[in-house]
Short mmCIF file of C-alpha atoms in Angstrom, two decimals:
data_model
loop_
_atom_site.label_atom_id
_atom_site.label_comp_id
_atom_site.label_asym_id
_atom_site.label_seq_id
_atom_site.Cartn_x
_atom_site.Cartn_y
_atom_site.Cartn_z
CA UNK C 87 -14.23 20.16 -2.43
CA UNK C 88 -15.44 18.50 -5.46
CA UNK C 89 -16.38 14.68 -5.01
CA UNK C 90 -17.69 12.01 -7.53
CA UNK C 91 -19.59 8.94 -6.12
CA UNK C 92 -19.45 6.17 -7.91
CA UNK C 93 -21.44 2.91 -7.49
CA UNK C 94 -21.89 -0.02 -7.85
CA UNK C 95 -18.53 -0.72 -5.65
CA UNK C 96 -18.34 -4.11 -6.70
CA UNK C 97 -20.52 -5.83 -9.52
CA UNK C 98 -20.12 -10.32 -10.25
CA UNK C 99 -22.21 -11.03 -13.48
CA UNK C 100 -22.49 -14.46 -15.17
CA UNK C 101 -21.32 -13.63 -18.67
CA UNK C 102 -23.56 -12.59 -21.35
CA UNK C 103 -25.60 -10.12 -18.56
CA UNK C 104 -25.18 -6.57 -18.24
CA UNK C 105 -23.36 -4.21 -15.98
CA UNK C 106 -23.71 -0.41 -15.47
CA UNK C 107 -21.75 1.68 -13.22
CA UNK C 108 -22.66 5.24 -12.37
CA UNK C 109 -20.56 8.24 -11.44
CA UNK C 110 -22.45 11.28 -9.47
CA UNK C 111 -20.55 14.37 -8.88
CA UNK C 112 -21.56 17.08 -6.37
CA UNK C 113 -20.66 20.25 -8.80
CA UNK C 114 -21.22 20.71 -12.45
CA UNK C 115 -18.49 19.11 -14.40
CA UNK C 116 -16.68 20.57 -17.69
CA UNK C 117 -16.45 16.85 -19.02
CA UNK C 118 -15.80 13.21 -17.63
CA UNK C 119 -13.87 10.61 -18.53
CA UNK C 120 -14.27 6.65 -18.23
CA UNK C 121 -11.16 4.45 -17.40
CA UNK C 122 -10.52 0.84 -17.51
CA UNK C 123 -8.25 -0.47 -15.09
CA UNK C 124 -7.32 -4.39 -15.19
CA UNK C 125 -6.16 -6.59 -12.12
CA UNK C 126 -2.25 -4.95 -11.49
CA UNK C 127 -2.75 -2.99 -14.84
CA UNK C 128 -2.85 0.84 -14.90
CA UNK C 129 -5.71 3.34 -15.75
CA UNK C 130 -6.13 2.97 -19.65
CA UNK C 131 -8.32 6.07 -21.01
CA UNK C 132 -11.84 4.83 -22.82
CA UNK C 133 -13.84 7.97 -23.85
CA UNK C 134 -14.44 11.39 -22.71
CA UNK C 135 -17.69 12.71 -22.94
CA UNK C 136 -18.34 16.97 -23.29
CA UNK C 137 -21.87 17.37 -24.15
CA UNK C 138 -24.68 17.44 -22.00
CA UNK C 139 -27.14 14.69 -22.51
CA UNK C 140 -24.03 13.36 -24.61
CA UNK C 141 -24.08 9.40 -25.63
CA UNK C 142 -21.40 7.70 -27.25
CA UNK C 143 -20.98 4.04 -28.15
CA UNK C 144 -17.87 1.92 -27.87
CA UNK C 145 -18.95 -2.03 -29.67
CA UNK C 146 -20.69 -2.77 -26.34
CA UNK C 147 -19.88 0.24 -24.12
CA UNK C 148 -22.35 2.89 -23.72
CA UNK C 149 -21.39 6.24 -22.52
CA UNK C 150 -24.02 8.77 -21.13
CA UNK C 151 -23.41 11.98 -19.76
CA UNK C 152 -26.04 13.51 -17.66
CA UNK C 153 -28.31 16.85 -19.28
CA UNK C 154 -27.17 18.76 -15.92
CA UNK C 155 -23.14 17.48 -16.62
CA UNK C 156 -23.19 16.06 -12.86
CA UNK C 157 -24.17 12.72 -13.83
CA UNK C 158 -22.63 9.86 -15.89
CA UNK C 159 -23.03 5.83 -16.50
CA UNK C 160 -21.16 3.29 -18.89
CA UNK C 161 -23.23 0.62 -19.54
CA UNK C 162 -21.53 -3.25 -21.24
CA UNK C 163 -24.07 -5.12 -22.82
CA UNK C 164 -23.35 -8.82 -22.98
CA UNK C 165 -20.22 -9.08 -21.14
CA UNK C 166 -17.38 -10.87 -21.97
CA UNK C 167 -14.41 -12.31 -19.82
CA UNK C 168 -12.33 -9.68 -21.18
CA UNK C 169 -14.61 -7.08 -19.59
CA UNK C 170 -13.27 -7.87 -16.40
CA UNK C 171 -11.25 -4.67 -14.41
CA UNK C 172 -11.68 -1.87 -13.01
CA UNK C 173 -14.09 1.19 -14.59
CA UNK C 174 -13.15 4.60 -13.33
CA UNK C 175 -14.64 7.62 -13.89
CA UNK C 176 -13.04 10.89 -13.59
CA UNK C 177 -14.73 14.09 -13.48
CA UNK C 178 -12.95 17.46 -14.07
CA UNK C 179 -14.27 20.99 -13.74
CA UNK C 180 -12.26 23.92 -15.72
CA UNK C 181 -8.67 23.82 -14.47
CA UNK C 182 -6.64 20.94 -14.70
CA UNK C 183 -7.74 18.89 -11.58
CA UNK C 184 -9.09 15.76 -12.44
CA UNK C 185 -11.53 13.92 -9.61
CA UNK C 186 -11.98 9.89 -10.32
CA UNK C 187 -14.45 7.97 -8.59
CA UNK C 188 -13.69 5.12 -6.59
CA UNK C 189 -14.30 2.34 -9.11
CA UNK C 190 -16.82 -0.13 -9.97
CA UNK C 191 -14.77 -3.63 -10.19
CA UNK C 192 -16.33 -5.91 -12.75
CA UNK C 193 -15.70 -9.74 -12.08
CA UNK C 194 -17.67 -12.17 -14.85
CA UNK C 195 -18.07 -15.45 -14.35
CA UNK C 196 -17.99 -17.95 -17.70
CA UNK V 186 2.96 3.79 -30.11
CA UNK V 187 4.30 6.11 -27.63
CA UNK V 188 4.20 5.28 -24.22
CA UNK V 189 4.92 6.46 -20.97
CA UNK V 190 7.66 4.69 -18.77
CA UNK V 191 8.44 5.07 -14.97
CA UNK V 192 11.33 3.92 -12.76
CA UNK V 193 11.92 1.95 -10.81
CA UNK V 194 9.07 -0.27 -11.06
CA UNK V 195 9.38 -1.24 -7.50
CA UNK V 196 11.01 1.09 -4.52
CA UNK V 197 11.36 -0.36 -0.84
CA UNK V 198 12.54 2.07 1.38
CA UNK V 199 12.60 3.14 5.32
CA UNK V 200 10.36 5.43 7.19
CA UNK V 201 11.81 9.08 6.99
CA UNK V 202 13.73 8.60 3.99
CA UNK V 203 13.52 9.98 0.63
CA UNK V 204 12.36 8.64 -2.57
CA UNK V 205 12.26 9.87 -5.97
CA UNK V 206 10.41 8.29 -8.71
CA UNK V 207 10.80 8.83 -12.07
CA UNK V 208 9.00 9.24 -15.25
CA UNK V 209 9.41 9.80 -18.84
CA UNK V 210 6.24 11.48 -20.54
CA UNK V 211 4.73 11.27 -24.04
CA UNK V 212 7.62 12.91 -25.94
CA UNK V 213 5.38 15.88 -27.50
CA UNK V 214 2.90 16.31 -24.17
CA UNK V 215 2.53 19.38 -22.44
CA UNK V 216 0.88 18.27 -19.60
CA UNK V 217 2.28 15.93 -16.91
CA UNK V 218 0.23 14.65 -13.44
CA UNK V 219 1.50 12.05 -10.97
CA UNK V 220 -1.67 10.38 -9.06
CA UNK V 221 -1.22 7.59 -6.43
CA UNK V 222 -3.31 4.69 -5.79
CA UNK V 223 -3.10 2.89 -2.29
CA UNK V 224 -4.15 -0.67 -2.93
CA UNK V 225 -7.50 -2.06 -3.83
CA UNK V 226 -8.62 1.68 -3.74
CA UNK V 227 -9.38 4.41 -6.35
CA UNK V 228 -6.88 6.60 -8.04
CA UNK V 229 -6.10 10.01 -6.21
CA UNK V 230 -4.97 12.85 -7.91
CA UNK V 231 -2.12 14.34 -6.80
CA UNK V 232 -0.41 17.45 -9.05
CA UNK V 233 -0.63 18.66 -12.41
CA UNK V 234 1.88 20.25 -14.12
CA UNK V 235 2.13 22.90 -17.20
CA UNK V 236 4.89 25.00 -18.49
CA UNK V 237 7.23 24.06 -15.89
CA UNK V 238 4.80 24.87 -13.07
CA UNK V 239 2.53 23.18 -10.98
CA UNK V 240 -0.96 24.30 -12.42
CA UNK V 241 -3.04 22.53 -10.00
CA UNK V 242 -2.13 20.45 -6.43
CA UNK V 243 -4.84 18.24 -4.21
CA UNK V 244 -4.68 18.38 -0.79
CA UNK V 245 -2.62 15.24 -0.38
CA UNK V 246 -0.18 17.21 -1.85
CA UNK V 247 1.88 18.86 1.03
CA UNK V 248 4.82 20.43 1.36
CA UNK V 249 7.08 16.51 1.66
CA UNK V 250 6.20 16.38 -2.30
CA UNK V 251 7.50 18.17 -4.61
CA UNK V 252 7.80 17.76 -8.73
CA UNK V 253 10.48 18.53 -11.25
CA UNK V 254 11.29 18.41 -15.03
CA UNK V 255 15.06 18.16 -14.41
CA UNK V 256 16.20 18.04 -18.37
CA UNK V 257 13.10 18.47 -20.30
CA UNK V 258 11.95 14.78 -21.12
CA UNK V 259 11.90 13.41 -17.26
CA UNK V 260 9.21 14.46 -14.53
CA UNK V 261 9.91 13.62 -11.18
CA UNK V 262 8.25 13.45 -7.91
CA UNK V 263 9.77 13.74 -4.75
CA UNK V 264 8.85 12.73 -1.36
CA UNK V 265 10.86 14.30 1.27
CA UNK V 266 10.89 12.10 4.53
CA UNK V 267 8.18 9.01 3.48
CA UNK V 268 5.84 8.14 6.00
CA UNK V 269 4.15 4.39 6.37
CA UNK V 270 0.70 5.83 4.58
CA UNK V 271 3.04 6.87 1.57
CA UNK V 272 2.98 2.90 0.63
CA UNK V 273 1.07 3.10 -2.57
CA UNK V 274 1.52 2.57 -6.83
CA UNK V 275 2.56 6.28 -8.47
CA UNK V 276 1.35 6.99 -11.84
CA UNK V 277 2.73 9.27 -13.89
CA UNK V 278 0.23 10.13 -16.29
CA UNK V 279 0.92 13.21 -19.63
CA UNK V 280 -1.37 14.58 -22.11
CA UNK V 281 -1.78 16.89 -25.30
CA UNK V 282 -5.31 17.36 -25.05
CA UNK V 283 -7.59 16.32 -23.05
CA UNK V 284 -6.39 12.22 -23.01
CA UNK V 285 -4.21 11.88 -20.34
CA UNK V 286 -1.69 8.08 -20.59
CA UNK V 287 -0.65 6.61 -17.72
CA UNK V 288 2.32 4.83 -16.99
CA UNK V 289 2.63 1.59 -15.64
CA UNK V 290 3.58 2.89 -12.59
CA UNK V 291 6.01 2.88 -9.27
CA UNK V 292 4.99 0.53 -6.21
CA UNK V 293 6.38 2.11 -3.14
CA UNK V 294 6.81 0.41 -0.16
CA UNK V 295 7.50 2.17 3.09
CA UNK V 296 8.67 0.26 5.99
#
């Protein structure tokens, strides 16, 4: 069945550094999507990306979506307390059933 | 801004027994999902729903669930005799398009 990797599990940055996270899915996907999920919060939708090769900025989110549609990353520049959470991606191939990754849990230290 | 609500926030109940948990989509969605998330890990999908079907099911997805849109605003999910591994946080989650809302969820508790 379809599965999306997603790394870094865990990620501790002092703030003002970067993070990336990075979602890998074993079959070509129709279009992903990027979640933000705070401490006892719920999944809160970011972006959704279509295109292949498609970028898409958010302030200090970067989107990518891999040329081959398998691949994706959201990159923060500069990170802020407010960053911290939970980043899910979810991957879905044409029908209705919607894969997420495991997470990449973003702690930032002041 | 609409938003979608689930009840009860919190359900404790006994091994074997079952649970409904509610949930009250975006009032002009089409599209309705329920996903579970056991704790500290990611968010599974569990059924998808369209047109007053089930479009799309995972594999967690056995015959103790089941899903229902009783009166046309509420989607339910069922879970016919709950098992300890059922202890997770139930989103409801509806869409128009392709952005799908979550709720804030149901924390079930199996004991």
């Amino acid at each position: 069945g379809q599965q999306v990797m997603q790394i870094p599990q865990y990620q501790h940055v002092q703030e003002g550094e970067d993070f990336t996270t990075y979602c890998n899915s074993s079959t070509t996907l129709s279009n992903i999507q990027w979640y933000k999920q705070r401490p006892g919060g719920h999944p809160v939708f970011l972006i959704q990306l279509v295109k292949s090769g498609e970028v898409k900025k958010q302030k200090r989110l970067t989107f990518q979506f891999g040329e081959a549609k398998k691949n994706s990353s959201l990159h923060i520049t500069a990170t802020q307390t407010t960053d911290v959470g939970t980043y899910f991606c979810a991957g879905r191939r044409n029908n209705n059933d919607m894969r997420f990754g495991a997470g990449s849990r973003l702690t930032v230290k002041p | 801004e609409p938003e979608v609500t689930q009840t009860p926030s919190h359900q404790v109940t006994q091994m074997g027994q079952e649970v409904i948990l509610h949930c009250v989509p975006i009032s002009n969605h089409l599209y309705f999902y329920w996903y579970r998330q056991i704790l500290g890990q990611k968010v599974e999908f569990l059924v998808s729903f369209y047109n007053n079907e089930i479009s799309e099911k995972s594999e967690i997805f056995d015959d103790q669930f089941s899903v229902e849109r009783p009166d046309g605003s509420n989607f339910t999910l069922k879970i016919r005799s709950t098992k300890l591994e059922d202890s997770a946080m139930y989103f409801c989650a509806s869409s128009s398009a392709e952005t799908q809302y979550f709720g804030p969820g149901t924390r079930l508790l199996v004991l």
